Each structure stands twice: as structure tokens, then as C-alpha cells.
PDB file of C-alpha atoms and ligand atoms in Angstrom:
ATOM      1  CA  UNK A   1      98.350  85.935  -4.612  1.00 39.00           C
ATOM      2  CA  UNK A   2      99.546  82.769  -3.029  1.00 42.00           C
ATOM      3  CA  UNK A   3     101.215  84.355   0.241  1.00 46.00           C
ATOM      4  CA  UNK A   4      97.742  86.351   0.452  1.00 48.00           C
ATOM      5  CA  UNK A   5      95.739  83.805   0.230  1.00 45.00           C
ATOM      6  CA  UNK A   6      97.282  81.694   2.784  1.00 44.00           C
ATOM      7  CA  UNK A   7      97.737  84.769   5.254  1.00 44.00           C
ATOM      8  CA  UNK A   8      94.225  85.181   5.261  1.00 46.00           C
ATOM      9  CA  UNK A   9      93.620  81.313   5.341  1.00 45.00           C
ATOM     10  CA  UNK A  10      95.864  81.972   8.751  1.00 43.00           C
ATOM     11  CA  UNK A  11      93.999  85.261   9.789  1.00 46.00           C
ATOM     12  CA  UNK A  12      90.688  83.122   9.288  1.00 47.00           C
ATOM     13  CA  UNK A  13      91.523  80.192  11.190  1.00 51.00           C
ATOM     14  CA  UNK A  14      92.781  81.787  14.207  1.00 52.00           C
ATOM     15  CA  UNK A  15      89.825  84.059  14.522  1.00 53.00           C
ATOM     16  CA  UNK A  16      87.412  80.996  13.660  1.00 52.00           C
ATOM     17  CA  UNK A  17      89.385  78.467  16.696  1.00 56.00           C
ATOM     18  CA  UNK A  18      89.104  81.960  18.908  1.00 59.00           C
ATOM     19  CA  UNK A  19      85.617  82.204  18.662  1.00 61.00           C
ATOM     20  CA  UNK A  20      85.075  78.689  19.112  1.00 61.00           C
ATOM     21  CA  UNK A  21      86.885  78.770  21.844  1.00 58.00           C
ATOM     22  CA  UNK A  22      85.522  82.051  23.361  1.00 65.00           C
ATOM     23  CA  UNK A  23      82.272  79.835  22.963  1.00 67.00           C
ATOM     24  CA  UNK A  24      83.410  76.794  24.715  1.00 70.00           C
ATOM     25  CA  UNK A  25      84.111  77.943  27.793  1.00 87.00           C
ATOM     26  CA  UNK A  26      81.233  80.398  28.383  1.00 91.00           C
ATOM     27  CA  UNK A  27      79.544  77.144  27.969  1.00 93.00           C
ATOM     28  CA  UNK A  28      81.906  75.937  30.313  1.00 93.00           C
ATOM     29  CA  UNK A  29      81.312  78.367  33.246  1.00 94.00           C
ATOM     30  CA  UNK A  30      77.457  79.129  32.481  1.00 96.00           C
ATOM     31  CA  UNK A  31      77.927  74.855  33.670  1.00 96.00           C
ATOM     32  CA  UNK A  32      79.370  76.149  37.313  1.00 96.00           C
ATOM     33  CA  UNK A  33      76.977  79.303  37.207  1.00 97.00           C
ATOM     34  CA  UNK A  34      74.106  76.869  37.094  1.00 97.00           C
ATOM     35  CA  UNK A  35      75.895  74.661  40.055  1.00 96.00           C
ATOM     36  CA  UNK A  36      77.106  77.778  42.037  1.00 97.00           C
ATOM     37  CA  UNK A  37      73.985  79.697  41.598  1.00 96.00           C
ATOM     38  CA  UNK A  38      75.678  82.707  39.947  1.00 97.00           C
ATOM     39  CA  UNK A  39      72.180  83.395  38.058  1.00 98.00           C
ATOM     40  CA  UNK A  40      70.194  86.473  39.277  1.00 98.00           C
ATOM     41  CA  UNK A  41      67.167  88.185  38.238  1.00 98.00           C
ATOM     42  CA  UNK A  42      66.123  91.707  37.880  1.00 98.00           C
ATOM     43  CA  UNK A  43      63.080  92.829  38.014  1.00 98.00           C
ATOM     44  CA  UNK A  44      61.075  95.505  35.670  1.00 98.00           C
ATOM     45  CA  UNK A  45      58.161  97.059  36.657  1.00 97.00           C
ATOM     46  CA  UNK A  46      54.568  96.587  34.547  1.00 97.00           C
ATOM     47  CA  UNK A  47      51.504  99.483  34.532  1.00 97.00           C
ATOM     48  CA  UNK A  48      48.014  99.865  34.223  1.00 97.00           C
ATOM     49  CA  UNK A  49      47.555 102.680  32.171  1.00 97.00           C
ATOM     50  CA  UNK A  50      44.297 104.163  33.389  1.00 95.00           C
ATOM     51  CA  UNK A  51      45.613 104.266  37.168  1.00 95.00           C
ATOM     52  CA  UNK A  52      49.222 104.178  36.737  1.00 93.00           C
ATOM     53  CA  UNK A  53      49.403 101.863  39.627  1.00 93.00           C
ATOM     54  CA  UNK A  54      51.630  99.015  39.471  1.00 94.00           C
ATOM     55  CA  UNK A  55      50.082  95.690  38.160  1.00 94.00           C
ATOM     56  CA  UNK A  56      53.268  93.430  38.307  1.00 96.00           C
ATOM     57  CA  UNK A  57      56.620  92.664  36.752  1.00 98.00           C
ATOM     58  CA  UNK A  58      58.721  90.825  34.254  1.00 98.00           C
ATOM     59  CA  UNK A  59      61.532  88.427  35.926  1.00 98.00           C
ATOM     60  CA  UNK A  60      64.689  89.499  33.553  1.00 98.00           C
ATOM     61  CA  UNK A  61      67.809  86.770  33.773  1.00 98.00           C
ATOM     62  CA  UNK A  62      71.436  88.277  34.070  1.00 98.00           C
ATOM     63  CA  UNK A  63      74.572  86.273  35.223  1.00 97.00           C
ATOM     64  CA  UNK A  64      76.503  87.607  37.798  1.00 96.00           C
ATOM     65  CA  UNK A  65      79.950  86.200  36.265  1.00 93.00           C
ATOM     66  CA  UNK A  66      82.988  85.828  38.439  1.00 91.00           C
ATOM     67  CA  UNK A  67      85.428  87.203  35.680  1.00 91.00           C
ATOM     68  CA  UNK A  68      83.126  89.317  33.107  1.00 91.00           C
ATOM     69  CA  UNK A  69      80.507  90.695  35.563  1.00 93.00           C
ATOM     70  CA  UNK A  70      77.050  90.460  35.143  1.00 96.00           C
ATOM     71  CA  UNK A  71      76.001  89.890  32.108  1.00 96.00           C
ATOM     72  CA  UNK A  72      72.777  90.236  30.483  1.00 97.00           C
ATOM     73  CA  UNK A  73      70.576  87.834  28.531  1.00 97.00           C
ATOM     74  CA  UNK A  74      72.028  88.611  25.117  1.00 96.00           C
ATOM     75  CA  UNK A  75      75.324  87.479  25.824  1.00 95.00           C
ATOM     76  CA  UNK A  76      74.306  83.873  27.435  1.00 96.00           C
ATOM     77  CA  UNK A  77      70.543  82.986  26.000  1.00 97.00           C
ATOM     78  CA  UNK A  78      71.366  81.580  22.670  1.00 95.00           C
ATOM     79  CA  UNK A  79      74.058  79.370  23.854  1.00 95.00           C
ATOM     80  CA  UNK A  80      72.155  78.314  26.790  1.00 97.00           C
ATOM     81  CA  UNK A  81      69.316  77.084  23.875  1.00 96.00           C
ATOM     82  CA  UNK A  82      72.043  75.639  21.818  1.00 95.00           C
ATOM     83  CA  UNK A  83      73.567  73.736  24.559  1.00 95.00           C
ATOM     84  CA  UNK A  84      70.412  72.353  26.133  1.00 96.00           C
ATOM     85  CA  UNK A  85      71.612  74.037  29.320  1.00 97.00           C
ATOM     86  CA  UNK A  86      68.324  76.678  28.901  1.00 98.00           C
ATOM     87  CA  UNK A  87      65.934  74.006  30.649  1.00 98.00           C
ATOM     88  CA  UNK A  88      68.123  73.747  34.380  1.00 98.00           C
ATOM     89  CA  UNK A  89      68.291  77.302  33.680  1.00 98.00           C
ATOM     90  CA  UNK A  90      64.733  77.674  33.506  1.00 98.00           C
ATOM     91  CA  UNK A  91      63.908  75.843  36.070  1.00 98.00           C
ATOM     92  CA  UNK A  92      66.853  78.065  38.747  1.00 98.00           C
ATOM     93  CA  UNK A  93      64.853  81.235  37.267  1.00 98.00           C
ATOM     94  CA  UNK A  94      61.435  79.052  38.112  1.00 98.00           C
ATOM     95  CA  UNK A  95      63.156  79.149  42.025  1.00 98.00           C
ATOM     96  CA  UNK A  96      64.473  82.123  41.825  1.00 98.00           C
ATOM     97  CA  UNK A  97      60.935  84.058  40.796  1.00 98.00           C
ATOM     98  CA  UNK A  98      59.439  81.754  43.910  1.00 98.00           C
ATOM     99  CA  UNK A  99      61.868  82.019  46.815  1.00 97.00           C
ATOM    100  CA  UNK A 100      61.532  86.179  46.164  1.00 97.00           C
ATOM    101  CA  UNK A 101      57.930  85.744  46.407  1.00 96.00           C
ATOM    102  CA  UNK A 102      58.009  84.048  49.592  1.00 96.00           C
ATOM    103  CA  UNK A 103      60.693  86.819  50.843  1.00 95.00           C
ATOM    104  CA  UNK A 104      57.887  89.849  49.956  1.00 94.00           C
ATOM    105  CA  UNK A 105      55.255  87.584  51.865  1.00 93.00           C
ATOM    106  CA  UNK A 106      57.500  86.930  54.576  1.00 93.00           C
ATOM    107  CA  UNK A 107      58.242  90.977  54.524  1.00 92.00           C
ATOM    108  CA  UNK A 108      54.135  91.680  54.861  1.00 92.00           C
ATOM    109  CA  UNK A 109      54.376  92.515  51.198  1.00 90.00           C
ATOM    110  CA  UNK A 110      51.455  91.367  49.181  1.00 88.00           C
ATOM    111  CA  UNK A 111      54.111  89.864  45.580  1.00 86.00           C
ATOM    112  CA  UNK A 112      53.107  91.566  42.338  1.00 91.00           C
ATOM    113  CA  UNK A 113      52.121  89.301  39.715  1.00 96.00           C
ATOM    114  CA  UNK A 114      55.397  88.075  38.185  1.00 98.00           C
ATOM    115  CA  UNK A 115      56.038  86.958  34.507  1.00 98.00           C
ATOM    116  CA  UNK A 116      58.829  84.983  33.755  1.00 98.00           C
ATOM    117  CA  UNK A 117      60.299  84.184  29.804  1.00 98.00           C
ATOM    118  CA  UNK A 118      59.929  80.216  29.186  1.00 98.00           C
ATOM    119  CA  UNK A 119      61.946  78.834  26.476  1.00 97.00           C
ATOM    120  CA  UNK A 120      60.446  76.837  23.825  1.00 95.00           C
ATOM    121  CA  UNK A 121      62.648  73.604  24.964  1.00 96.00           C
ATOM    122  CA  UNK A 122      61.656  74.344  27.866  1.00 97.00           C
ATOM    123  CA  UNK A 123      57.413  74.664  27.572  1.00 96.00           C
ATOM    124  CA  UNK A 124      57.764  71.809  25.033  1.00 95.00           C
ATOM    125  CA  UNK A 125      59.238  69.151  27.211  1.00 96.00           C
ATOM    126  CA  UNK A 126      55.969  66.525  27.998  1.00 96.00           C
ATOM    127  CA  UNK A 127      56.805  67.030  32.458  1.00 97.00           C
ATOM    128  CA  UNK A 128      56.807  70.907  31.967  1.00 98.00           C
ATOM    129  CA  UNK A 129      53.369  71.458  33.753  1.00 98.00           C
ATOM    130  CA  UNK A 130      53.833  68.420  36.486  1.00 98.00           C
ATOM    131  CA  UNK A 131      57.128  69.626  37.200  1.00 98.00           C
ATOM    132  CA  UNK A 132      55.920  73.300  37.636  1.00 98.00           C
ATOM    133  CA  UNK A 133      52.862  72.826  39.480  1.00 98.00           C
ATOM    134  CA  UNK A 134      55.251  70.509  41.829  1.00 98.00           C
ATOM    135  CA  UNK A 135      57.853  73.293  42.327  1.00 98.00           C
ATOM    136  CA  UNK A 136      54.984  76.325  42.801  1.00 98.00           C
ATOM    137  CA  UNK A 137      52.926  74.444  45.047  1.00 98.00           C
ATOM    138  CA  UNK A 138      55.971  72.814  47.175  1.00 98.00           C
ATOM    139  CA  UNK A 139      56.949  76.535  47.792  1.00 96.00           C
ATOM    140  CA  UNK A 140      53.687  77.831  48.760  1.00 96.00           C
ATOM    141  CA  UNK A 141      53.064  80.460  46.163  1.00 97.00           C
ATOM    142  CA  UNK A 142      49.842  81.278  44.230  1.00 97.00           C
ATOM    143  CA  UNK A 143      50.091  79.836  40.760  1.00 98.00           C
ATOM    144  CA  UNK A 144      47.785  83.005  39.578  1.00 97.00           C
ATOM    145  CA  UNK A 145      50.246  85.415  40.643  1.00 97.00           C
ATOM    146  CA  UNK A 146      52.338  83.712  37.952  1.00 98.00           C
ATOM    147  CA  UNK A 147      52.425  84.906  34.312  1.00 98.00           C
ATOM    148  CA  UNK A 148      54.383  82.506  32.250  1.00 98.00           C
ATOM    149  CA  UNK A 149      55.720  84.493  28.737  1.00 98.00           C
ATOM    150  CA  UNK A 150      55.814  82.348  25.474  1.00 96.00           C
ATOM    151  CA  UNK A 151      56.513  82.999  22.227  1.00 92.00           C
ATOM    152  CA  UNK A 152      54.749  82.782  18.799  1.00 88.00           C
ATOM    153  CA  UNK A 153      58.263  80.351  17.797  1.00 86.00           C
ATOM    154  CA  UNK A 154      56.722  78.166  20.203  1.00 87.00           C
ATOM    155  CA  UNK A 155      53.679  77.305  18.660  1.00 87.00           C
ATOM    156  CA  UNK A 156      55.381  77.478  15.387  1.00 87.00           C
ATOM    157  CA  UNK A 157      58.253  74.449  16.084  1.00 89.00           C
ATOM    158  CA  UNK A 158      55.289  72.346  17.402  1.00 92.00           C
ATOM    159  CA  UNK A 159      51.945  73.620  17.455  1.00 90.00           C
ATOM    160  CA  UNK A 160      49.523  70.777  18.446  1.00 92.00           C
ATOM    161  CA  UNK A 161      52.097  70.099  21.438  1.00 95.00           C
ATOM    162  CA  UNK A 162      52.126  73.788  22.641  1.00 94.00           C
ATOM    163  CA  UNK A 163      48.745  73.792  22.304  1.00 94.00           C
ATOM    164  CA  UNK A 164      48.082  71.010  24.892  1.00 96.00           C
ATOM    165  CA  UNK A 165      50.494  72.599  26.902  1.00 97.00           C
ATOM    166  CA  UNK A 166      49.496  75.860  26.878  1.00 97.00           C
ATOM    167  CA  UNK A 167      45.322  74.478  27.701  1.00 97.00           C
ATOM    168  CA  UNK A 168      47.076  72.563  30.789  1.00 98.00           C
ATOM    169  CA  UNK A 169      49.048  75.534  31.921  1.00 98.00           C
ATOM    170  CA  UNK A 170      45.436  78.009  32.136  1.00 98.00           C
ATOM    171  CA  UNK A 171      43.650  74.883  33.732  1.00 98.00           C
ATOM    172  CA  UNK A 172      46.537  74.658  36.331  1.00 98.00           C
ATOM    173  CA  UNK A 173      45.781  78.435  37.375  1.00 98.00           C
ATOM    174  CA  UNK A 174      48.556  80.482  35.508  1.00 98.00           C
ATOM    175  CA  UNK A 175      48.220  83.538  33.371  1.00 98.00           C
ATOM    176  CA  UNK A 176      49.608  82.926  29.939  1.00 98.00           C
ATOM    177  CA  UNK A 177      51.274  85.881  27.527  1.00 97.00           C
ATOM    178  CA  UNK A 178      52.172  85.796  24.458  1.00 95.00           C
ATOM    179  CA  UNK A 179      55.612  87.547  23.951  1.00 95.00           C
ATOM    180  CA  UNK A 180      57.113  89.918  21.269  1.00 90.00           C
ATOM    181  CA  UNK A 181      54.056  90.075  19.203  1.00 90.00           C
ATOM    182  CA  UNK A 182      53.795  90.786  16.327  1.00 82.00           C
ATOM    183  CA  UNK A 183      57.464  89.783  15.133  1.00 82.00           C
ATOM    184  CA  UNK A 184      56.416  86.376  14.459  1.00 76.00           C
ATOM    185  CA  UNK A 185      54.351  84.459  11.721  1.00 70.00           C
ATOM    186  CA  UNK A 186      51.796  82.203  13.719  1.00 65.00           C
ATOM    187  CA  UNK A 187      48.530  82.565  12.399  1.00 71.00           C
ATOM    188  CA  UNK A 188      46.123  84.950  13.365  1.00 77.00           C
ATOM    189  CA  UNK A 189      43.178  82.469  12.901  1.00 77.00           C
ATOM    190  CA  UNK A 190      45.464  80.278  15.531  1.00 80.00           C
ATOM    191  CA  UNK A 191      45.373  82.961  17.685  1.00 85.00           C
ATOM    192  CA  UNK A 192      42.206  82.396  18.898  1.00 85.00           C
ATOM    193  CA  UNK A 193      42.806  78.997  20.319  1.00 89.00           C
ATOM    194  CA  UNK A 194      45.132  80.022  21.926  1.00 92.00           C
ATOM    195  CA  UNK A 195      44.445  80.419  26.144  1.00 95.00           C
ATOM    196  CA  UNK A 196      45.918  83.586  26.492  1.00 96.00           C
ATOM    197  CA  UNK A 197      45.737  86.060  28.960  1.00 97.00           C
ATOM    198  CA  UNK A 198      48.055  88.945  27.728  1.00 97.00           C
ATOM    199  CA  UNK A 199      49.775  90.256  24.170  1.00 96.00           C
ATOM    200  CA  UNK A 200      52.511  92.246  24.801  1.00 96.00           C
ATOM    201  CA  UNK A 201      53.720  94.102  21.361  1.00 95.00           C
ATOM    202  CA  UNK A 202      56.769  94.373  20.591  1.00 94.00           C
ATOM    203  CA  UNK A 203      59.206  97.261  21.244  1.00 95.00           C
ATOM    204  CA  UNK A 204      60.046  96.911  17.805  1.00 93.00           C
ATOM    205  CA  UNK A 205      56.631  98.619  17.419  1.00 94.00           C
ATOM    206  CA  UNK A 206      56.560 101.168  20.256  1.00 96.00           C
ATOM    207  CA  UNK A 207      59.976 102.698  19.227  1.00 95.00           C
ATOM    208  CA  UNK A 208      58.703 104.175  16.088  1.00 92.00           C
ATOM    209  CA  UNK A 209      55.587 105.433  17.222  1.00 94.00           C
ATOM    210  CA  UNK A 210      55.218 109.257  16.055  1.00 91.00           C
ATOM    211  CA  UNK A 211      57.803 108.280  13.323  1.00 91.00           C
ATOM    212  CA  UNK A 212      56.398 105.822  11.634  1.00 88.00           C
ATOM    213  CA  UNK A 213      52.959 105.562  10.933  1.00 89.00           C
ATOM    214  CA  UNK A 214      52.767 101.551   9.613  1.00 88.00           C
ATOM    215  CA  UNK A 215      53.906 100.920  13.254  1.00 86.00           C
ATOM    216  CA  UNK A 216      51.644 102.955  14.368  1.00 92.00           C
ATOM    217  CA  UNK A 217      48.600 101.077  12.615  1.00 93.00           C
ATOM    218  CA  UNK A 218      50.017  97.867  13.712  1.00 90.00           C
ATOM    219  CA  UNK A 219      50.028  98.772  16.908  1.00 94.00           C
ATOM    220  CA  UNK A 220      46.016 100.169  16.790  1.00 96.00           C
ATOM    221  CA  UNK A 221      45.348  97.060  15.075  1.00 94.00           C
ATOM    222  CA  UNK A 222      46.892  94.537  17.624  1.00 94.00           C
ATOM    223  CA  UNK A 223      44.860  96.714  20.756  1.00 96.00           C
ATOM    224  CA  UNK A 224      41.649  96.348  18.730  1.00 96.00           C
ATOM    225  CA  UNK A 225      42.143  92.573  17.961  1.00 93.00           C
ATOM    226  CA  UNK A 226      43.294  91.736  21.822  1.00 95.00           C
ATOM    227  CA  UNK A 227      40.051  93.859  23.011  1.00 95.00           C
ATOM    228  CA  UNK A 228      37.790  91.774  20.573  1.00 93.00           C
ATOM    229  CA  UNK A 229      39.182  88.767  21.822  1.00 93.00           C
ATOM    230  CA  UNK A 230      39.325  89.600  25.611  1.00 95.00           C
ATOM    231  CA  UNK A 231      43.037  89.976  25.435  1.00 96.00           C
ATOM    232  CA  UNK A 232      44.785  92.435  27.916  1.00 97.00           C
ATOM    233  CA  UNK A 233      47.192  94.440  25.379  1.00 98.00           C
ATOM    234  CA  UNK A 234      50.442  95.400  27.363  1.00 98.00           C
ATOM    235  CA  UNK A 235      52.986  97.436  24.882  1.00 98.00           C
ATOM    236  CA  UNK A 236      57.258  97.006  25.755  1.00 97.00           C
ATOM    237  CA  UNK A 237      59.840  99.324  25.692  1.00 97.00           C
ATOM    238  CA  UNK A 238      57.787 102.598  26.459  1.00 98.00           C
ATOM    239  CA  UNK A 239      60.426 105.400  26.542  1.00 98.00           C
ATOM    240  CA  UNK A 240      58.935 108.263  25.796  1.00 97.00           C
ATOM    241  CA  UNK A 241      55.735 110.327  27.045  1.00 97.00           C
ATOM    242  CA  UNK A 242      54.618 110.951  23.864  1.00 96.00           C
ATOM    243  CA  UNK A 243      54.812 107.053  23.051  1.00 97.00           C
ATOM    244  CA  UNK A 244      53.014 106.689  26.514  1.00 98.00           C
ATOM    245  CA  UNK A 245      50.471 109.440  25.683  1.00 97.00           C
ATOM    246  CA  UNK A 246      49.647 107.902  22.196  1.00 97.00           C
ATOM    247  CA  UNK A 247      49.217 104.437  23.911  1.00 98.00           C
ATOM    248  CA  UNK A 248      46.520 105.915  27.040  1.00 97.00           C
ATOM    249  CA  UNK A 249      44.697 107.677  23.933  1.00 97.00           C
ATOM    250  CA  UNK A 250      44.422 104.699  22.519  1.00 97.00           C
ATOM    251  CA  UNK A 251      43.300 102.252  25.245  1.00 96.00           C
ATOM    252  CA  UNK A 252      46.141  99.846  25.558  1.00 98.00           C
ATOM    253  CA  UNK A 253      45.461  98.297  29.221  1.00 98.00           C
ATOM    254  CA  UNK A 254      49.365  98.425  30.332  1.00 98.00           C
ATOM    255  CA  UNK A 255      52.792  99.414  29.882  1.00 98.00           C
ATOM    256  CA  UNK A 256      56.387  98.507  30.424  1.00 98.00           C
ATOM    257  CA  UNK A 257      59.572 100.538  29.627  1.00 98.00           C
ATOM    258  CA  UNK A 258      62.612 102.756  30.539  1.00 98.00           C
ATOM    259  CA  UNK A 259      60.236 105.965  30.983  1.00 98.00           C
ATOM    260  CA  UNK A 260      58.692 103.838  33.829  1.00 96.00           C
ATOM    261  CA  UNK A 261      60.905 101.404  34.960  1.00 96.00           C
ATOM    262  CA  UNK A 262      64.541  99.912  34.182  1.00 97.00           C
ATOM    263  CA  UNK A 263      64.872  96.009  35.202  1.00 98.00           C
ATOM    264  CA  UNK A 264      66.320  96.184  38.704  1.00 97.00           C
ATOM    265  CA  UNK A 265      66.991  94.128  41.546  1.00 96.00           C
ATOM    266  CA  UNK A 266      64.275  93.036  44.126  1.00 95.00           C
ATOM    267  CA  UNK A 267      65.334  95.001  47.179  1.00 92.00           C
ATOM    268  CA  UNK A 268      64.793  97.911  44.550  1.00 92.00           C
ATOM    269  CA  UNK A 269      61.407  98.091  43.414  1.00 89.00           C
ATOM    270  CA  UNK A 270      59.132 100.258  45.303  1.00 77.00           C
ATOM    271  CA  UNK A 271      56.132  97.970  46.186  1.00 77.00           C
ATOM    272  CA  UNK A 272      54.034  98.748  49.164  1.00 63.00           C
ATOM    273  CA  UNK A 273      54.081  97.404  52.744  1.00 50.00           C
TER     274      UNK A 273
HETATM  275  P1  LIG B 301      61.875  90.032  26.120  1.00 65.34           P
HETATM  276  O1  LIG B 301      61.717  89.284  26.946  1.00 65.34           O
HETATM  277  O2  LIG B 301      61.591  90.412  25.100  1.00 65.34           O
HETATM  278  O3  LIG B 301      62.645  91.236  27.777  1.00 65.34           O
HETATM  279  C1  LIG B 301      62.365  92.405  27.161  1.00 65.34           C
HETATM  280  C2  LIG B 301      63.767  93.340  27.227  1.00 65.34           C
HETATM  281  O4  LIG B 301      63.624  94.275  26.679  1.00 65.34           O
HETATM  282  C3  LIG B 301      64.698  93.549  28.123  1.00 65.34           C
HETATM  283  O5  LIG B 301      65.960  93.000  28.170  1.00 65.34           O
HETATM  284  C4  LIG B 301      64.438  94.211  28.842  1.00 65.34           C
HETATM  285  O6  LIG B 301      65.826  94.564  29.673  1.00 65.34           O
HETATM  286  C5  LIG B 301      64.505  95.195  27.678  1.00 65.34           C
HETATM  287  N1  LIG B 301      63.689  96.424  27.966  1.00 65.34           N
HETATM  288  C6  LIG B 301      62.905  96.565  28.567  1.00 65.34           C
HETATM  289  N2  LIG B 301      62.261  98.023  28.412  1.00 65.34           N
HETATM  290  C7  LIG B 301      62.647  98.436  27.766  1.00 65.34           C
HETATM  291  C8  LIG B 301      63.273  99.351  26.999  1.00 65.34           C
HETATM  292  O7  LIG B 301      62.221 100.908  27.525  1.00 65.34           O
HETATM  293  N3  LIG B 301      63.482 100.315  25.560  1.00 65.34           N
HETATM  294  C9  LIG B 301      64.837  99.094  25.378  1.00 65.34           C
HETATM  295  N4  LIG B 301      65.584  99.183  24.731  1.00 65.34           N
HETATM  296  N5  LIG B 301      64.835  97.856  25.523  1.00 65.34           N
HETATM  297  C10 LIG B 301      63.586  97.872  27.142  1.00 65.34           C
HETATM  298  P2  LIG B 301      66.794  91.873  28.660  1.00 65.34           P
HETATM  299  O8  LIG B 301      67.159  91.929  30.036  1.00 65.34           O
HETATM  300  O9  LIG B 301      68.324  92.045  28.098  1.00 65.34           O
HETATM  301  O10 LIG B 301      66.179  90.650  28.324  1.00 65.34           O
HETATM  302  C11 LIG B 301      66.579  90.209  26.773  1.00 65.34           C
HETATM  303  C12 LIG B 301      66.069  89.035  26.389  1.00 65.34           C
HETATM  304  O11 LIG B 301      66.279  87.854  27.183  1.00 65.34           O
HETATM  305  C13 LIG B 301      64.616  88.902  26.849  1.00 65.34           C
HETATM  306  O12 LIG B 301      63.604  89.297  25.595  1.00 65.34           O
HETATM  307  C14 LIG B 301      64.106  87.297  27.049  1.00 65.34           C
HETATM  308  O13 LIG B 301      63.812  86.968  25.239  1.00 65.34           O
HETATM  309  C15 LIG B 301      65.280  86.931  26.935  1.00 65.34           C
HETATM  310  N6  LIG B 301      65.339  86.672  28.590  1.00 65.34           N
HETATM  311  C16 LIG B 301      65.660  87.156  29.529  1.00 65.34           C
HETATM  312  N7  LIG B 301      65.101  86.617  30.710  1.00 65.34           N
HETATM  313  C17 LIG B 301      64.806  85.291  30.219  1.00 65.34           C
HETATM  314  C18 LIG B 301      64.594  83.854  31.348  1.00 65.34           C
HETATM  315  O14 LIG B 301      64.499  84.175  32.677  1.00 65.34           O
HETATM  316  N8  LIG B 301      64.658  82.653  30.355  1.00 65.34           N
HETATM  317  C19 LIG B 301      64.449  83.213  29.503  1.00 65.34           C
HETATM  318  N9  LIG B 301      64.276  81.803  28.737  1.00 65.34           N
HETATM  319  N10 LIG B 301      64.534  83.772  28.171  1.00 65.34           N
HETATM  320  C20 LIG B 301      65.009  84.775  29.068  1.00 65.34           C
HETATM  321 CA1  LIG B 302      59.114  88.581  27.997  1.00 65.34          CA
HETATM  322 CA1  LIG B 303      59.419  91.188  24.729  1.00 65.34          CA
HETATM  323 CA1  LIG B 304      62.281  89.922  22.965  1.00 65.34          CA
END
């Protein structure tokens, strides 16, 4: 029993150090990646449900890792948040969006609205709004064409500061979307005080349309809530025609999902001249 216990200990400790080494090297790699500009953005189209026209895109970060290939954010965002690297990463994402918008403009294309995911840590930095305005204005990009996606997590972390930042952002001209709506626990009472342009229904609800009446009920409630508060509602993760029909039948405003378009490099987006 002793030997077995010892073996188990050895195995465990090897696994542990292996994992620690793995995440340490990924962290080092991310520092290099930020210096060497290895991050790239993919853009996922968003469509108006009434006209089915493209109304915007969401910028989603990918890491063009020199040996591991193209990494999805699931591999590194959490680590970036734990190590504070999310802040320089977040700024690079905003810079990349601005550069892309200028590129579209130079090619005679009216840039579509771009939604950017902002981590709570970055948004709660006291000088965030000032720095953002400076960057966006400096690059000659219209603030109104940028939508900032925040989550309920940010509001729960520091409700007063979050509220102040959101109001300052709204006054500065940006649009604000509440991402993953329905998965957090922020109070509905607080919602009416938030300066929001859009609610994004989490794909966890969209996925079960046609399967789970309770999820359908949640979706209908969010659509009704949006309408009564004067906030647009977008459903994420639309993968099937029947999900699309349900959302359209119930007057959801817009949709995003693999059925209509996956996140792709900007050059592959079909946007008119
Ligand atoms: P999110 O903001 O909720 O983004 C939606 C995720 O769902 C994206 O995954 C997108 O590719 C995926 N998706 C879109 N349509 C469908 C669909 O029809 N079915 C399914 N199953 N999935 C769909 P992705 O790109 O892997 O991003 C994952 C998360 O990483 C994002 O979730 C967001 O929280 C975070 N993230 C992405 N880019 C950034 C960024 O620039 N900054 C920060 N702070 N977080 C980011
Ligand atoms: Ca998002
Ligand atoms: Ca989301
Ligand atoms: Ca999410």
C-alpha cells in the first residue's frame, strides 16, 4: 500500500509539474506574441433578422502561435486574465480593429460596425475611456462604429465603477452590448440603469430551441425585456434553420452563428464596395 501510495504521488507530481511547465511556457510565449504581434482577428458577421442584411461583425482574437498553430481564445484568454496580460492583449485587439477599419475605408468600403470583447479587468481600469478615445480618434475611426461587448461579470465585480465607466463610454459615442446575457446573475433591477444598446442571448439558450421549452421561454422573456427597455436583442450561436425561424417568428432583432457565417479573416468577409 505504501509503494502504491508512493507511485501515485510520483505520478501526480510529474503531472503537476508538467502542467505548471506547460502553462508557464504558454505565458512566456504570450509575452513574445504580444511583442511580435502574433495575434490576429477573425470577424463573424451579424445579420438583421428582418432584412437579412449584414449589420455588423464581432472581432474574435486568435493567436498565430509559431509552433502550435492557430489557437482559439479558449487556450489563452483565461491565462491572460490571470497574468494581467489581458490588458496589453486587449489594447492590441482594439488597435487591430482600428487598423482594419481604416483599411476597409481606404478600399472604398464603408466599414461595418465592429463589436470588440472587453475583459472586466481592462474596462475597470480607471483611465480606460480616456485611452480608448485617444487611440480611436488618433486612428481616425468613428467611435459610433465600435460596439464594446461587456459581461455581467464585470458589473458584479465592481458595480459602481462599472456603471460609471459604461456611462462615460456611452457619452463618448460607443455602443455597448451585454454579452452572454442570461448566464450571469446580475439583477434585472440593475439592468434598467445600464446604458445598453444590445443584449446578446447566450448560445446556451439558442442551442436548445426546439428541444427545451424552458430555454425557449427564457429567449422569449429576453426579447420582451429588450423591447420594453428599448434595447436591441441579438441571438448568438444560431446553427440551424429552425432556430433561425423561431427567432424570426418571435421578432428577435439580429442573429449571429455558424449557420450564417463563421468567424473568418477580414479579407474573406463579403462586404460590398
Ligand atoms: P463570446 O464572446 O461569447 O464569442 C462567441 C464564441 O462562440 C466565439 O468563440 C465564436 O466563434 C463562437 N460561435 C459563434 N457562432 C457559433 C455557433 O453557431 N455555434 C457555436 N458552437 N459557437 C459559435 P471563440 O472565437 O472561440 O471565442 C471564445 C470566447 O473568447 C469569446 O466568447 C470571448 O469571451 C473570448 N474572446 C474572444 N476574443 C476576445 C478578445 O478579443 N478579447 C477578450 N477579452 N475575449 C475574447
Ligand atoms: Ca462576445
Ligand atoms: Ca457571447
Ligand atoms: Ca462566452
